[in-house]
Amino acid sequence: MDTDACQPGIICGTPFNEQRLQVKFDDTLAGANVFGKLDVANDTALGDTLHEVRELYVDNNWPSASIRAGRQIITWGVGDLLFINDVFPKSFNALFSGQPIEYLKRGSDAIKLDIYPRWGNVELVVAQFRADITPDPRRFIIEGVPATTPRTDDVPTDGEAAIKLSRMIGNWDAAAYAYRGYFRAPAFTANGGALAGRHPRLNTVGASLVGPGLGGVISAEIGYYDSVEDRTGTDAATDNNQTKALIGYTRAIAEDTTLGAQFFVEYLHDYGAYRQSLPTGATPRDRSEETATVRFTQRYLRQTLTFNVFGFWGVSDRDSYVIPSLRYAFTDKLIGEIGANIFSGRASGTFGSLDRNDNVYAFFRYSF
């Protein structure tokens, strides 16, 4: 982190310093499976103790259906760190700070029903809304927003619903999705000297396809975001309707070595109305924003040592975000990882706005 640019209210030296204990259990009770992950963390950076129920659910299975009730991780879509139809809650604090990748996804308090008709699979989800965790202003320097700016977030208290239909078409896995709920990230408006956040209503529909091709795996995904509260594009604080799409390709290029690439497009509808709604002096986003990604993974020493680098390149925003890492499995129970989060580019870009937050991270994890 650029400590020279540190502002009052930001922990710039060591913004993340945790000692975390996770208790995991998996058992059968009265014919149903019970699973849980409970975390307790000593947050040295903030001088706080955190408690979190990451997952806690009950499963019941039948030949033609299954049901899961409780806090659970739900992952849809085919993107690699690019999310279109995976509209479920995430923590970008975790991603940008180098926490284990499992902490990117947050649990949904949901009932999920899986049905297995002859033609494929149906997943129905009814959940209580949970918001994304966006970069914490106490830990990240965010361009144009002082850390001491008061913020509120009016999180919806009602529910959301989603459905996924999937089936195999030859060797290809095809899926269709729909969601009715809210934007996960808050839309902020100035309220005096403070920022007031709210979560506008959102409907989405989409589809994905993944299967073998060109000696590797080809993936494609598309989604339409219906911004219910700003369908005309006249509210600068609320996202317009958008179409998002990606195509990806991954293959093994040598023994224990894989290379993957993706190209992602986000198209903003009613662009003219959006530009007219911006306050004077505001920098408009592009009508079409493109992002490319590359992932390179190589394993050594009988796959106990893994080198990985994932890079985002904001083609239209002219910014980038690179995550190199090196992980070693000392034993079956002990692993360690070192890595970095490197941001660069113009301040108006998604990653360029975090340009002063480059960091190096390390963690050790012991399971017993």
Coordinates of C-alpha atoms in Angstrom, one line a residue:
M1 CA 0.0 0.0 0.0
D2 CA 1.2 3.5 -0.8
T3 CA 1.7 4.8 2.8
D4 CA 2.7 8.2 1.5
A5 CA -0.9 8.6 0.3
C6 CA -2.4 7.3 3.5
Q7 CA -5.4 9.3 4.9
P8 CA -6.7 9.7 8.4
G9 CA -8.8 6.7 9.3
I10 CA -7.0 4.2 7.1
I11 CA -4.8 1.4 8.5
C12 CA -2.0 1.6 5.9
G13 CA 0.9 -0.4 7.3
T14 CA -0.7 -3.8 7.9
P15 CA -4.4 -3.4 6.9
F16 CA -5.1 -7.1 7.4
N17 CA -3.7 -9.1 10.2
E18 CA -5.8 -12.0 11.4
Q19 CA -5.5 -15.2 13.3
R20 CA -8.4 -17.4 12.4
L21 CA -9.9 -20.6 13.8
Q22 CA -12.4 -22.5 11.7
V23 CA -14.5 -25.4 13.1
K24 CA -15.9 -27.6 10.5
F25 CA -18.3 -30.5 11.0
D26 CA -20.2 -32.9 8.8
D27 CA -22.5 -35.5 10.3
T28 CA -25.8 -37.3 9.8
L29 CA -28.7 -36.6 12.1
A30 CA -32.1 -38.3 11.8
G31 CA -31.3 -39.4 8.2
A32 CA -30.3 -35.8 7.1
N33 CA -26.8 -34.5 6.5
V34 CA -25.7 -31.6 8.7
F35 CA -22.8 -29.5 7.6
G36 CA -21.2 -26.4 9.1
K37 CA -18.2 -24.0 9.1
L38 CA -17.8 -21.6 12.0
D39 CA -15.0 -19.0 12.1
V40 CA -13.6 -17.0 15.0
A41 CA -10.9 -14.5 14.0
N42 CA -8.7 -12.2 16.0
D43 CA -8.5 -9.1 13.8
T44 CA -5.2 -7.5 15.1
A45 CA -5.4 -4.6 12.5
L46 CA -8.8 -3.4 13.8
G47 CA -8.4 -4.6 17.4
D48 CA -11.5 -6.7 17.2
T49 CA -12.7 -10.3 17.5
L50 CA -14.9 -11.5 14.7
H51 CA -17.4 -14.4 14.7
E52 CA -18.9 -15.7 11.5
V53 CA -21.2 -18.6 10.5
R54 CA -19.8 -19.3 7.1
E55 CA -22.0 -22.3 6.4
L56 CA -24.6 -24.1 8.4
Y57 CA -27.2 -26.2 6.6
V58 CA -29.2 -29.4 6.6
D59 CA -29.4 -31.7 3.5
N60 CA -32.0 -34.3 2.6
N61 CA -31.8 -36.4 -0.5
W62 CA -34.3 -38.5 -2.5
P63 CA -33.9 -40.3 -5.8
S64 CA -35.6 -37.5 -7.8
A65 CA -34.9 -34.4 -5.7
S66 CA -32.9 -33.0 -2.8
I67 CA -33.3 -30.0 -0.5
R68 CA -30.8 -27.9 1.4
A69 CA -31.8 -25.4 4.1
G70 CA -29.6 -22.9 5.9
R71 CA -26.5 -20.8 5.2
Q72 CA -24.8 -22.2 2.1
I73 CA -22.4 -21.3 -0.7
I74 CA -24.1 -21.2 -4.1
T75 CA -22.0 -20.8 -7.3
W76 CA -23.5 -20.5 -10.7
G77 CA -22.0 -19.6 -14.1
V78 CA -18.7 -20.6 -15.9
G79 CA -16.5 -17.5 -15.5
D80 CA -13.2 -17.6 -13.7
L81 CA -13.3 -14.6 -11.3
L82 CA -15.8 -13.0 -13.7
F83 CA -19.4 -13.1 -12.6
I84 CA -22.5 -12.8 -14.8
N85 CA -25.2 -15.3 -13.6
D86 CA -23.4 -15.9 -10.3
V87 CA -25.4 -13.2 -8.6
F88 CA -24.8 -14.6 -5.1
P89 CA -23.0 -12.6 -2.3
K90 CA -19.2 -12.1 -2.4
S91 CA -16.5 -10.4 -0.3
F92 CA -14.1 -8.3 -2.4
N93 CA -12.3 -7.4 0.8
A94 CA -11.2 -11.1 0.8
L95 CA -10.2 -11.1 -2.9
F96 CA -8.2 -7.9 -2.8
S97 CA -6.3 -8.7 0.4
G98 CA -5.2 -12.2 -0.5
Q99 CA -7.3 -14.2 1.9
P100 CA -7.9 -17.9 0.9
I101 CA -10.1 -18.0 -2.2
E102 CA -12.9 -19.7 -0.3
Y103 CA -13.5 -16.4 1.5
L104 CA -14.5 -14.7 -1.8
K105 CA -17.9 -16.3 -1.6
R106 CA -20.3 -15.5 1.2
G107 CA -23.0 -17.9 2.3
S108 CA -26.7 -17.3 1.4
D109 CA -29.4 -17.9 4.0
A110 CA -31.5 -20.0 1.6
I111 CA -33.6 -23.0 0.8
K112 CA -32.4 -24.7 -2.3
L113 CA -34.4 -27.4 -4.0
D114 CA -32.8 -29.5 -6.7
I115 CA -35.1 -31.6 -8.9
Y116 CA -33.8 -34.2 -11.4
P117 CA -36.2 -34.7 -14.3
R118 CA -35.2 -37.0 -17.1
W119 CA -34.1 -34.1 -19.4
G120 CA -31.7 -32.5 -16.9
N121 CA -31.6 -30.6 -13.6
V122 CA -33.6 -27.8 -12.0
E123 CA -32.3 -25.7 -9.1
L124 CA -34.7 -23.4 -7.2
V125 CA -33.3 -20.9 -4.6
V126 CA -35.3 -18.8 -2.2
A127 CA -33.0 -16.7 0.1
Q128 CA -32.8 -13.7 2.4
F129 CA -30.8 -11.0 0.7
R130 CA -27.2 -10.5 1.7
A131 CA -25.0 -7.7 0.3
D132 CA -21.5 -8.0 -1.1
I133 CA -18.7 -6.8 1.1
T134 CA -17.0 -4.0 -0.9
P135 CA -13.5 -2.7 -0.1
D136 CA -13.4 -1.4 3.5
P137 CA -12.4 2.3 3.5
R138 CA -10.6 1.6 6.8
R139 CA -8.2 -0.8 4.9
F140 CA -8.2 0.5 1.3
I141 CA -7.4 3.9 -0.2
I142 CA -10.3 4.7 -2.4
E143 CA -9.8 7.5 -4.9
G144 CA -12.1 10.5 -4.4
V145 CA -13.6 9.1 -1.2
P146 CA -12.0 10.1 2.1
A147 CA -12.0 7.2 4.6
T148 CA -13.6 9.5 7.2
T149 CA -16.7 10.1 5.1
P150 CA -19.7 8.7 7.0
R151 CA -21.6 6.0 5.2
T152 CA -24.9 4.2 5.6
D153 CA -26.2 1.2 3.8
D154 CA -29.9 0.5 3.6
V155 CA -29.8 -3.3 3.1
P156 CA -33.1 -4.9 2.0
T157 CA -34.7 -7.1 4.6
D158 CA -36.9 -9.1 2.2
G159 CA -36.1 -12.1 0.0
E160 CA -34.8 -13.0 -3.4
A161 CA -35.4 -15.9 -5.7
A162 CA -33.4 -17.6 -8.5
I163 CA -33.7 -20.6 -10.8
K164 CA -31.2 -22.6 -12.9
L165 CA -32.1 -25.1 -15.6
S166 CA -29.3 -27.3 -16.9
R167 CA -28.7 -30.3 -19.1
M168 CA -26.1 -32.0 -21.2
I169 CA -26.2 -31.5 -25.0
G170 CA -23.7 -34.0 -26.3
N171 CA -20.5 -33.3 -24.4
W172 CA -21.6 -29.7 -23.6
D173 CA -23.1 -28.6 -20.3
A174 CA -25.8 -26.0 -21.1
A175 CA -27.6 -23.9 -18.5
A176 CA -30.2 -21.1 -18.3
Y177 CA -30.7 -18.8 -15.3
A178 CA -33.1 -16.2 -13.9
Y179 CA -32.9 -14.1 -10.7
R180 CA -35.2 -11.6 -9.0
G181 CA -33.8 -9.6 -6.2
Y182 CA -31.4 -6.6 -5.7
F183 CA -28.0 -5.4 -6.7
R184 CA -25.4 -6.8 -4.3
A185 CA -23.2 -3.7 -4.3
P186 CA -24.8 -0.5 -2.8
A187 CA -25.5 2.5 -5.0
F188 CA -24.3 5.6 -3.1
T189 CA -25.7 9.1 -3.2
A190 CA -24.4 12.2 -1.4
N191 CA -26.5 13.2 1.6
G192 CA -24.9 16.3 3.1
G193 CA -21.4 15.3 4.0
A194 CA -22.2 11.6 4.1
L195 CA -22.8 8.8 1.6
A196 CA -26.2 7.0 1.7
G197 CA -26.2 3.5 0.1
R198 CA -29.1 1.5 -1.1
H199 CA -29.6 -1.6 -3.2
P200 CA -31.9 -1.1 -6.2
R201 CA -34.1 -3.9 -7.5
L202 CA -32.6 -6.2 -10.1
N203 CA -33.9 -8.9 -12.4
T204 CA -31.5 -11.0 -14.5
V205 CA -31.8 -13.7 -17.2
G206 CA -28.9 -15.6 -18.8
A207 CA -27.3 -18.7 -20.2
S208 CA -24.0 -20.6 -20.3
L209 CA -22.3 -23.3 -22.2
V210 CA -19.1 -25.2 -21.4
G211 CA -17.5 -28.2 -23.1
P212 CA -14.5 -29.6 -24.9
G213 CA -13.0 -28.0 -28.0
L214 CA -9.7 -27.0 -29.7
G215 CA -7.8 -29.4 -27.4
G216 CA -9.1 -27.8 -24.2
V217 CA -12.3 -26.5 -22.6
I218 CA -14.4 -23.7 -24.1
S219 CA -16.8 -21.7 -22.0
A220 CA -19.3 -19.0 -22.9
E221 CA -21.9 -17.1 -20.8
I222 CA -24.3 -14.2 -21.3
G223 CA -26.7 -12.3 -19.1
Y224 CA -29.1 -9.4 -19.2
Y225 CA -29.5 -7.2 -16.2
D226 CA -32.9 -5.5 -15.9
S227 CA -32.4 -2.5 -13.6
V228 CA -36.0 -2.3 -12.4
E229 CA -35.7 1.2 -10.8
D230 CA -33.8 2.8 -13.7
R231 CA -35.0 1.3 -16.9
T232 CA -34.8 4.7 -18.6
G233 CA -31.2 5.3 -17.5
T234 CA -31.9 8.7 -16.0
D235 CA -30.7 8.0 -12.4
A236 CA -26.9 8.5 -12.3
A237 CA -26.7 6.7 -9.0
T238 CA -28.3 3.5 -10.2
D239 CA -26.9 1.2 -12.9
N240 CA -28.7 1.1 -16.2
N241 CA -29.9 -2.0 -17.9
Q242 CA -26.8 -4.0 -19.1
T243 CA -25.9 -7.0 -21.2
K244 CA -22.8 -8.9 -20.1
A245 CA -21.1 -11.7 -22.0
L246 CA -17.8 -13.7 -21.8
I247 CA -16.0 -16.4 -23.7
G248 CA -13.2 -18.4 -22.3
Y249 CA -10.7 -21.1 -23.2
T250 CA -8.5 -23.3 -21.0
R251 CA -6.0 -26.1 -21.9
A252 CA -3.1 -28.0 -20.6
I253 CA 0.0 -26.7 -22.4
A254 CA 2.5 -29.1 -20.7
E255 CA 2.6 -31.6 -17.9
D256 CA 1.2 -30.0 -14.7
T257 CA 0.8 -26.7 -16.6
T258 CA -2.4 -25.0 -17.7
L259 CA -3.2 -21.7 -19.4
G260 CA -6.6 -20.1 -19.6
A261 CA -7.9 -16.8 -21.1
Q262 CA -11.2 -15.0 -21.0
F263 CA -12.7 -12.0 -22.8
F264 CA -15.6 -10.2 -21.1
V265 CA -17.9 -7.4 -22.4
E266 CA -20.3 -5.3 -20.5
Y267 CA -22.7 -3.2 -22.6
L268 CA -24.6 -0.3 -21.1
H269 CA -28.1 0.4 -22.5
D270 CA -29.7 3.8 -22.8
Y271 CA -26.2 5.4 -22.8
G272 CA -27.4 8.8 -23.9
A273 CA -29.8 9.1 -21.0
Y274 CA -27.0 7.9 -18.7
R275 CA -24.6 10.6 -19.9
Q276 CA -27.2 13.3 -19.5
S277 CA -27.9 12.2 -15.9
L278 CA -24.3 12.7 -14.8
P279 CA -23.5 15.6 -12.6
T280 CA -21.3 18.3 -14.1
G281 CA -17.6 17.3 -14.2
A282 CA -18.2 13.6 -13.6
T283 CA -16.3 11.2 -15.8
P284 CA -18.6 8.9 -17.8
R285 CA -18.0 5.3 -18.2
D286 CA -17.8 3.8 -21.7
R287 CA -20.9 2.4 -23.4
S288 CA -19.0 -0.9 -23.8
E289 CA -16.4 -2.0 -21.3
E290 CA -14.1 -4.9 -22.2
T291 CA -11.9 -6.9 -19.9
A292 CA -9.5 -9.7 -20.7
T293 CA -8.1 -12.2 -18.2
V294 CA -5.2 -14.7 -18.2
R295 CA -4.5 -17.5 -15.7
F296 CA -1.3 -19.5 -15.8
T297 CA -0.8 -22.4 -13.3
Q298 CA 2.2 -24.7 -13.0
R299 CA 2.8 -27.4 -10.4
Y300 CA 6.2 -28.7 -9.2
L301 CA 7.6 -31.2 -6.7
R302 CA 4.9 -33.9 -7.3
Q303 CA 2.3 -31.2 -7.2
T304 CA 3.1 -29.9 -3.7
L305 CA 4.3 -26.6 -5.0
T306 CA 1.9 -24.5 -7.1
F307 CA 2.8 -21.2 -8.9
N308 CA -0.3 -19.3 -10.2
V309 CA -0.7 -15.9 -11.7
F310 CA -4.1 -14.4 -12.6
G311 CA -4.3 -11.1 -14.5
F312 CA -7.1 -8.8 -15.4
W313 CA -6.6 -6.2 -18.1
G314 CA -9.2 -3.5 -18.4
V315 CA -9.1 -3.0 -22.2
S316 CA -11.5 0.0 -22.1
D317 CA -10.6 1.3 -18.6
R318 CA -6.9 1.0 -19.4
D319 CA -6.2 -0.5 -16.0
S320 CA -5.0 -3.9 -14.6
Y321 CA -5.0 -6.2 -11.6
V322 CA -2.5 -9.0 -11.3
I323 CA -2.5 -11.7 -8.6
P324 CA 0.7 -13.8 -8.5
S325 CA 0.9 -16.5 -5.8
L326 CA 3.1 -19.4 -4.7
R327 CA 1.6 -22.2 -2.6
Y328 CA 3.4 -25.1 -0.9
A329 CA 1.8 -28.1 0.8
F330 CA 4.3 -28.9 3.6
T331 CA 2.1 -31.9 4.7
D332 CA -1.4 -33.1 4.1
K333 CA -2.4 -30.8 7.0
L334 CA -0.2 -27.7 6.6
I335 CA -0.1 -25.4 3.6
G336 CA 1.4 -22.0 3.1
E337 CA 0.9 -19.3 0.5
I338 CA 2.6 -16.0 -0.4
G339 CA 1.4 -13.7 -3.1
A340 CA 0.5 -10.1 -4.1
N341 CA -2.3 -7.9 -5.3
I342 CA -1.0 -5.4 -7.8
F343 CA -3.3 -2.7 -9.2
S344 CA -2.5 -0.1 -11.8
G345 CA -4.2 2.3 -14.3
R346 CA -6.3 5.4 -14.6
A347 CA -8.2 6.4 -11.4
S348 CA -11.6 6.2 -13.1
G349 CA -11.1 2.4 -13.8
T350 CA -12.4 -0.4 -11.6
F351 CA -8.8 -1.5 -10.8
G352 CA -7.1 1.8 -11.3
S353 CA -9.2 3.3 -8.5
L354 CA -7.3 0.9 -6.2
D355 CA -3.9 1.8 -7.6
R356 CA -2.5 2.8 -4.2
N357 CA -3.4 -0.4 -2.6
D358 CA -0.8 -2.8 -3.9
N359 CA -0.1 -5.4 -1.2
V360 CA 1.9 -8.5 -0.4
Y361 CA 0.2 -11.2 1.6
A362 CA 1.1 -14.5 3.3
F363 CA -0.9 -17.1 5.2
F364 CA -0.4 -20.5 6.7
R365 CA -3.3 -23.0 7.3
Y366 CA -3.2 -26.0 9.5
S367 CA -6.0 -28.5 9.6
F368 CA -6.5 -31.1 12.3

